[in-house]
GROMACS .gro file of C-alpha atoms in nm:
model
  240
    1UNK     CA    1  -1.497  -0.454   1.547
    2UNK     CA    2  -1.242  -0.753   1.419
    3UNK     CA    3  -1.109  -0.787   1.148
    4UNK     CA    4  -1.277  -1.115   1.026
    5UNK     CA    5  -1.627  -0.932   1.105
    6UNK     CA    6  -1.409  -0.641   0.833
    7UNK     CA    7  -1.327  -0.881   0.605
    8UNK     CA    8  -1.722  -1.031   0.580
    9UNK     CA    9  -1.846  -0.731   0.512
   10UNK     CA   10  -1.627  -0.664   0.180
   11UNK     CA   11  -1.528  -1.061   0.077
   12UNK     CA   12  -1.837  -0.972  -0.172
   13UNK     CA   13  -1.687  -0.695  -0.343
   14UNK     CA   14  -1.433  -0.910  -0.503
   15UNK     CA   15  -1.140  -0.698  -0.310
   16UNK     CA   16  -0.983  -1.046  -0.273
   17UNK     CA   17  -0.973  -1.069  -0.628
   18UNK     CA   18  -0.868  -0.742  -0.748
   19UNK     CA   19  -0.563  -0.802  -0.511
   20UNK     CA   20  -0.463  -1.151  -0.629
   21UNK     CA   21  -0.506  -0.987  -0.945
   22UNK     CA   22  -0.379  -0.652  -0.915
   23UNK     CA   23  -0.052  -0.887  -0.747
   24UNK     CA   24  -0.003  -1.110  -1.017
   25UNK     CA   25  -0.010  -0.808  -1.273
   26UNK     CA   26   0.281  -0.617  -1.031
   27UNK     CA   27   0.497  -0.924  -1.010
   28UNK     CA   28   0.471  -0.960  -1.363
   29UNK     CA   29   0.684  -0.657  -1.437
   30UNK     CA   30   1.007  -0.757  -1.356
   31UNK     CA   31   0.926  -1.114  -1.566
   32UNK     CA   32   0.828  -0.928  -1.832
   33UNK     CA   33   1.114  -0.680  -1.844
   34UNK     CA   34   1.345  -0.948  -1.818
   35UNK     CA   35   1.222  -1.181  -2.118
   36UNK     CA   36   1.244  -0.851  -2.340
   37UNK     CA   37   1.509  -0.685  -2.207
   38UNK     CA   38   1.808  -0.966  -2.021
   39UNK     CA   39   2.057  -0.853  -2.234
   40UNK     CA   40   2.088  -0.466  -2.086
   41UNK     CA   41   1.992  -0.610  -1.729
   42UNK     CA   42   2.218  -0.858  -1.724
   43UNK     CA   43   2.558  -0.569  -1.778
   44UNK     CA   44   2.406  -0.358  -1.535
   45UNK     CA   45   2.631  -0.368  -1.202
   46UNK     CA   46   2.467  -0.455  -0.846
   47UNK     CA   47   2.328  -0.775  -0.683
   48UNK     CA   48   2.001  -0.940  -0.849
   49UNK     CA   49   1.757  -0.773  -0.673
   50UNK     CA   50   1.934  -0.443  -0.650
   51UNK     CA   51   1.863  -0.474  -1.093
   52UNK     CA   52   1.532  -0.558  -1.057
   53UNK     CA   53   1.398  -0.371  -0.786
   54UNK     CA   54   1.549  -0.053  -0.973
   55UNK     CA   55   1.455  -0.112  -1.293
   56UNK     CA   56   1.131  -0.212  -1.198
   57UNK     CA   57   0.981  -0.115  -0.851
   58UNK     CA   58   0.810   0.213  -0.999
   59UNK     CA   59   0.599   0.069  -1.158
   60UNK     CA   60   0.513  -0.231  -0.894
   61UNK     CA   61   0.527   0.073  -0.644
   62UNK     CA   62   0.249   0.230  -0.808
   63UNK     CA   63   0.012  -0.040  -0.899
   64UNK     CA   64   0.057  -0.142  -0.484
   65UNK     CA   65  -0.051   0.179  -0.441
   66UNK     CA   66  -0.360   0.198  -0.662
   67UNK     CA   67  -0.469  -0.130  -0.503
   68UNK     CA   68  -0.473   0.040  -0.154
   69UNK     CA   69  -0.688   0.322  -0.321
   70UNK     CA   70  -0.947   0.093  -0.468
   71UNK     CA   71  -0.940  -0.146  -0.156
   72UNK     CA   72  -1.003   0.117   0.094
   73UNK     CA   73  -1.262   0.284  -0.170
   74UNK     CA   74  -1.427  -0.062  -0.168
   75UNK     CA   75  -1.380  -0.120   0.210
   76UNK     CA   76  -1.599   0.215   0.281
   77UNK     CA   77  -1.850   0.177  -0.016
   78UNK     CA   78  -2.029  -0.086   0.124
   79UNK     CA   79  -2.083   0.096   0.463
   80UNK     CA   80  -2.220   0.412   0.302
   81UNK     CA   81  -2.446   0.178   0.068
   82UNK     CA   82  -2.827   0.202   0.199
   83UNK     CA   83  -2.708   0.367   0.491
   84UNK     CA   84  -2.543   0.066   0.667
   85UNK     CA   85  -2.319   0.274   0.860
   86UNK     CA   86  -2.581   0.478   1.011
   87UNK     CA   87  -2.730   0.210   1.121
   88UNK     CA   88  -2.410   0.049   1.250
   89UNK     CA   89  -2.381   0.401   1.441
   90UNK     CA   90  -2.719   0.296   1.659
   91UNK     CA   91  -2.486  -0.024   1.778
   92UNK     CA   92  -2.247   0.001   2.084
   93UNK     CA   93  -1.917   0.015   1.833
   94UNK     CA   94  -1.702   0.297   1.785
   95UNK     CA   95  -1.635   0.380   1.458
   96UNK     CA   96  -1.259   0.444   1.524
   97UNK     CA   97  -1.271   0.062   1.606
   98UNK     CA   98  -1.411   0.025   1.297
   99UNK     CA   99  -1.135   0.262   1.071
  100UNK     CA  100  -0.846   0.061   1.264
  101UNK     CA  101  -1.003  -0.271   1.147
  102UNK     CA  102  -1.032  -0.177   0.787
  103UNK     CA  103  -0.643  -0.082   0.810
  104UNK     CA  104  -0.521  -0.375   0.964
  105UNK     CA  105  -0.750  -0.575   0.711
  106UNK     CA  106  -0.529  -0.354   0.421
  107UNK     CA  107  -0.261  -0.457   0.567
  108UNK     CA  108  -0.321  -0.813   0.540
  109UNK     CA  109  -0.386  -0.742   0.205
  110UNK     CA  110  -0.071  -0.587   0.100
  111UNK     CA  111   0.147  -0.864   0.246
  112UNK     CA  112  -0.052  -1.076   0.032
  113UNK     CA  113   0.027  -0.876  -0.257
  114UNK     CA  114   0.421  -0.816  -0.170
  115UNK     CA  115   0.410  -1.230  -0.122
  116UNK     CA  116   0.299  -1.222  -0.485
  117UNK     CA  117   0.577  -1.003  -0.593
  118UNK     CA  118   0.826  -1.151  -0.403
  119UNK     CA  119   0.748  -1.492  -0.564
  120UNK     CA  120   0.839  -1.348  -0.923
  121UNK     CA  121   1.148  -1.192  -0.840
  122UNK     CA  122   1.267  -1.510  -0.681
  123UNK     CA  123   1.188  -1.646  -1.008
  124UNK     CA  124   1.334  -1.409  -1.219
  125UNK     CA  125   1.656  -1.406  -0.991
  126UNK     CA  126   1.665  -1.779  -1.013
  127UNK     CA  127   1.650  -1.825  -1.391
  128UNK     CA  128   1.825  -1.506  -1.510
  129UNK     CA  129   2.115  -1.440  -1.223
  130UNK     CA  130   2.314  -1.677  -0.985
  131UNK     CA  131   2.208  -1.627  -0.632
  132UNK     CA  132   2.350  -1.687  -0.308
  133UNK     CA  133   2.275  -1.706   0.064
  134UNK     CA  134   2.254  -1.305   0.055
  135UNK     CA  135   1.999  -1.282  -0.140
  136UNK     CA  136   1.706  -1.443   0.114
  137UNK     CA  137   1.842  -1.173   0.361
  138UNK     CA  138   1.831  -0.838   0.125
  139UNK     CA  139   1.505  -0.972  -0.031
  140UNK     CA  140   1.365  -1.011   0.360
  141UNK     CA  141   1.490  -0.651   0.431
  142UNK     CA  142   1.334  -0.520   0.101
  143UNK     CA  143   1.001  -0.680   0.180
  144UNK     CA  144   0.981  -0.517   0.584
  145UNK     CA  145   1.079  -0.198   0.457
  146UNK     CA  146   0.849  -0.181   0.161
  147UNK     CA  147   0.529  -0.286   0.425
  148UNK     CA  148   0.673  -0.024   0.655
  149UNK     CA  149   0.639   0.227   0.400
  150UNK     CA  150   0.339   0.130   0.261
  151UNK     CA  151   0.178   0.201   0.623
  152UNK     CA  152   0.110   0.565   0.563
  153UNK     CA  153  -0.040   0.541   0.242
  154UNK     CA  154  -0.337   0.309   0.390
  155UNK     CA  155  -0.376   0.519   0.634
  156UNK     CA  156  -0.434   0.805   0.430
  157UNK     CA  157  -0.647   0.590   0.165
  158UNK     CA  158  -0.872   0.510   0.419
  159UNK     CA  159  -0.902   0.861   0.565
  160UNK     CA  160  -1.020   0.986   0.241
  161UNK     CA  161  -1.231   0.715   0.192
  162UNK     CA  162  -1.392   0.736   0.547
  163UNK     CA  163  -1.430   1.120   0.429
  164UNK     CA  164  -1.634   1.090   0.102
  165UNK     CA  165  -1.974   0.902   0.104
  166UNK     CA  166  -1.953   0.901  -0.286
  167UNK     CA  167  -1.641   0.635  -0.387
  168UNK     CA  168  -1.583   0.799  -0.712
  169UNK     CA  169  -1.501   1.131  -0.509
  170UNK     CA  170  -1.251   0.956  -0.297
  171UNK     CA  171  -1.116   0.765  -0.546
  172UNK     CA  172  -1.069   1.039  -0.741
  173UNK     CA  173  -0.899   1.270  -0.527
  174UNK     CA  174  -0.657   0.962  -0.401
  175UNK     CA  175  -0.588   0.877  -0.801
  176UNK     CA  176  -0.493   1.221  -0.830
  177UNK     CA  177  -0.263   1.183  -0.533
  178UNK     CA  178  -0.134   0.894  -0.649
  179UNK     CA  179   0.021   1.018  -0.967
  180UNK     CA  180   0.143   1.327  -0.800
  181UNK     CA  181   0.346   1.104  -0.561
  182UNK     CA  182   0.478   0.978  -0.892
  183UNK     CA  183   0.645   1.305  -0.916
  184UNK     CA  184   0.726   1.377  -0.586
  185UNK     CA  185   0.898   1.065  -0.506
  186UNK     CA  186   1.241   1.144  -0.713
  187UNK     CA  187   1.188   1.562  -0.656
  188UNK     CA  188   1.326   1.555  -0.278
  189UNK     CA  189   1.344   1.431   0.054
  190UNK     CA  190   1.081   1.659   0.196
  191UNK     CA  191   0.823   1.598  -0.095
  192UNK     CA  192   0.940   1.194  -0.100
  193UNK     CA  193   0.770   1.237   0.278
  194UNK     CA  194   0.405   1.265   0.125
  195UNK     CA  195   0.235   0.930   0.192
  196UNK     CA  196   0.153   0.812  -0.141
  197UNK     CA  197   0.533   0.841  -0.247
  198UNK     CA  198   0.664   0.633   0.047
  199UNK     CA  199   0.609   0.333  -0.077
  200UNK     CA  200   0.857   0.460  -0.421
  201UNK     CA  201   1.146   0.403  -0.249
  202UNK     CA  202   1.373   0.113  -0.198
  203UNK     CA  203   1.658  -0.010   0.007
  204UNK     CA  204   1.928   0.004  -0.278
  205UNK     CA  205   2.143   0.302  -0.350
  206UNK     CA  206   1.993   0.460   0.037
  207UNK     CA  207   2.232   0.471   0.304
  208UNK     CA  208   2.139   0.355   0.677
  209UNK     CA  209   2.026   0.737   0.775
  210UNK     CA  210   1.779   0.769   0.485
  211UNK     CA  211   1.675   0.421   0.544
  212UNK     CA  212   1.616   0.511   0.950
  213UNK     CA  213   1.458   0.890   0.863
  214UNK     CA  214   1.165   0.704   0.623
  215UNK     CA  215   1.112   0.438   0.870
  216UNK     CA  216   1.049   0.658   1.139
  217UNK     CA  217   0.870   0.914   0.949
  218UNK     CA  218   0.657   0.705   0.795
  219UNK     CA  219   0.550   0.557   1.168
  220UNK     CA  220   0.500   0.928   1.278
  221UNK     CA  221   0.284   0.976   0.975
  222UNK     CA  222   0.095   0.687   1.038
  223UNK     CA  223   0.003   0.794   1.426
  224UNK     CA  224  -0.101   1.140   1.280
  225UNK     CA  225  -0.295   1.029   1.061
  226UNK     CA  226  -0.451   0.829   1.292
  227UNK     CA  227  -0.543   1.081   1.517
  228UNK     CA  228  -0.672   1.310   1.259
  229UNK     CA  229  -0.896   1.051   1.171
  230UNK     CA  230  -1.020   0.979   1.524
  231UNK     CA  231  -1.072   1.335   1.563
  232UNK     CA  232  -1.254   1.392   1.215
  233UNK     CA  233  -1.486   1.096   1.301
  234UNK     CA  234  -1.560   1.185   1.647
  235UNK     CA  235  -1.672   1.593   1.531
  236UNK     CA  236  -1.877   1.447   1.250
  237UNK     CA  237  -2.065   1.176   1.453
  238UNK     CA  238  -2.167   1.495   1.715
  239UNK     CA  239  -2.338   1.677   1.409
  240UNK     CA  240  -2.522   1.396   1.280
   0.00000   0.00000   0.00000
């Protein structure tokens, strides 16, 4: 199963658009704050992006995260519709092919929408602060370790997607996930672990062990998850 075939099956959905969308309305945040607000950005201490990124990743955090909910809701809505993936199951392709697909095909998705993002803050850094050559390097090293940490939470979209055959049950219980990461991001480290609040956290004010601990954490949650899902679809294919 490829990605391309993935990416055929939803282009109808308008999952494109609620991404470009859902993108533009994230990387307006920061704009937004700082046409209101310069004055109290501008005498905060810190680089450009160090501002923006904490005054305003939250927010973008979150609305990244509600557009992996609805994509995966979407992704797995049109294979329960009329039964498609029972009859995809009569085909020789594993499902598990099919899940990995689907998550690579988020994935794509989310660098599109962190391209989005990144766009604005160049903007906003370019027409509110002075820049310099450090900049392009922190804003790279922002943008790997928010797609890094993003990892788990599509993962676990999908799982619960792949789960539920009605999408308002699955989007449901991942809303309702999704707001309690709100909470659990800034509680503690251990609870800042959950999948849904990975993608909270950002490079400025974290020294290099916290930095290493989510990275690799949020890989390890990402081959668990993985294998719970391979697992989950393999026992309920042998009792249908």
């Amino acid at each position: 199963m490829s990605v391309s075939l993935e990416y055929t099956k939803v282009k109808r959905t308008g999952i494109i658009s609620t991404f470009l969308v859902g993108g533009l309305l994230a990387g307006a945040v920061p704009v937004l704050n700082m046409a209101f607000r310069s004055k109290s950005y501008l005498a905060l201490s810190g680089t450009p992006l160090q501002i923006l990124l904490g005054s305003n990743w939250q927010m973008m955090a979150m609305l990244n995260v509600l557009l992996v909910v609805v994509g995966a809701c979407l992704m797995y809505q049109t294979e329960y519709t009329d039964n498609a993936i029972q009859r995809m199951k009569t085909l020789p392709i594993k499902e598990s092919n099919m899940f990995f697909s689907k998550a690579l095909l988020l994935f794509y998705m989310c660098v599109l929408v962190l391209a989005i993002e990144a766009s604005t803050l160049i903007f906003s850094s370019l027409y509110w602060f002075s820049l310099n050559n450090s900049f392009w390097i922190e804003l790279g090293k922002n943008l790997g370790y928010f797609l890094i940490l993003t990892l788990p939470s599509i993962m676990l979209a999908l799982f619960i997607a792949s789960a539920c055959k009605n999408m308002w049950v699955s989007l449901g219980i991942s809303v309702v996930c999704v707001f309690l990461a709100t909470m659990l991001s800034t509680k503690s480290f251990i609870l800042s672990l959950f999948p849904f609040a990975m993608p909270f956290q950002t490079l400025g004010g974290a020294d290099a062990d916290q930095i290493l601990q989510y990275t690799y954490v949020a890989f390890i949650e990402v081959v668990v998850i993985g294998y719970a899902a391979l697992i989950f679809l393999k026992i309920r294919r042998s009792f249908e």
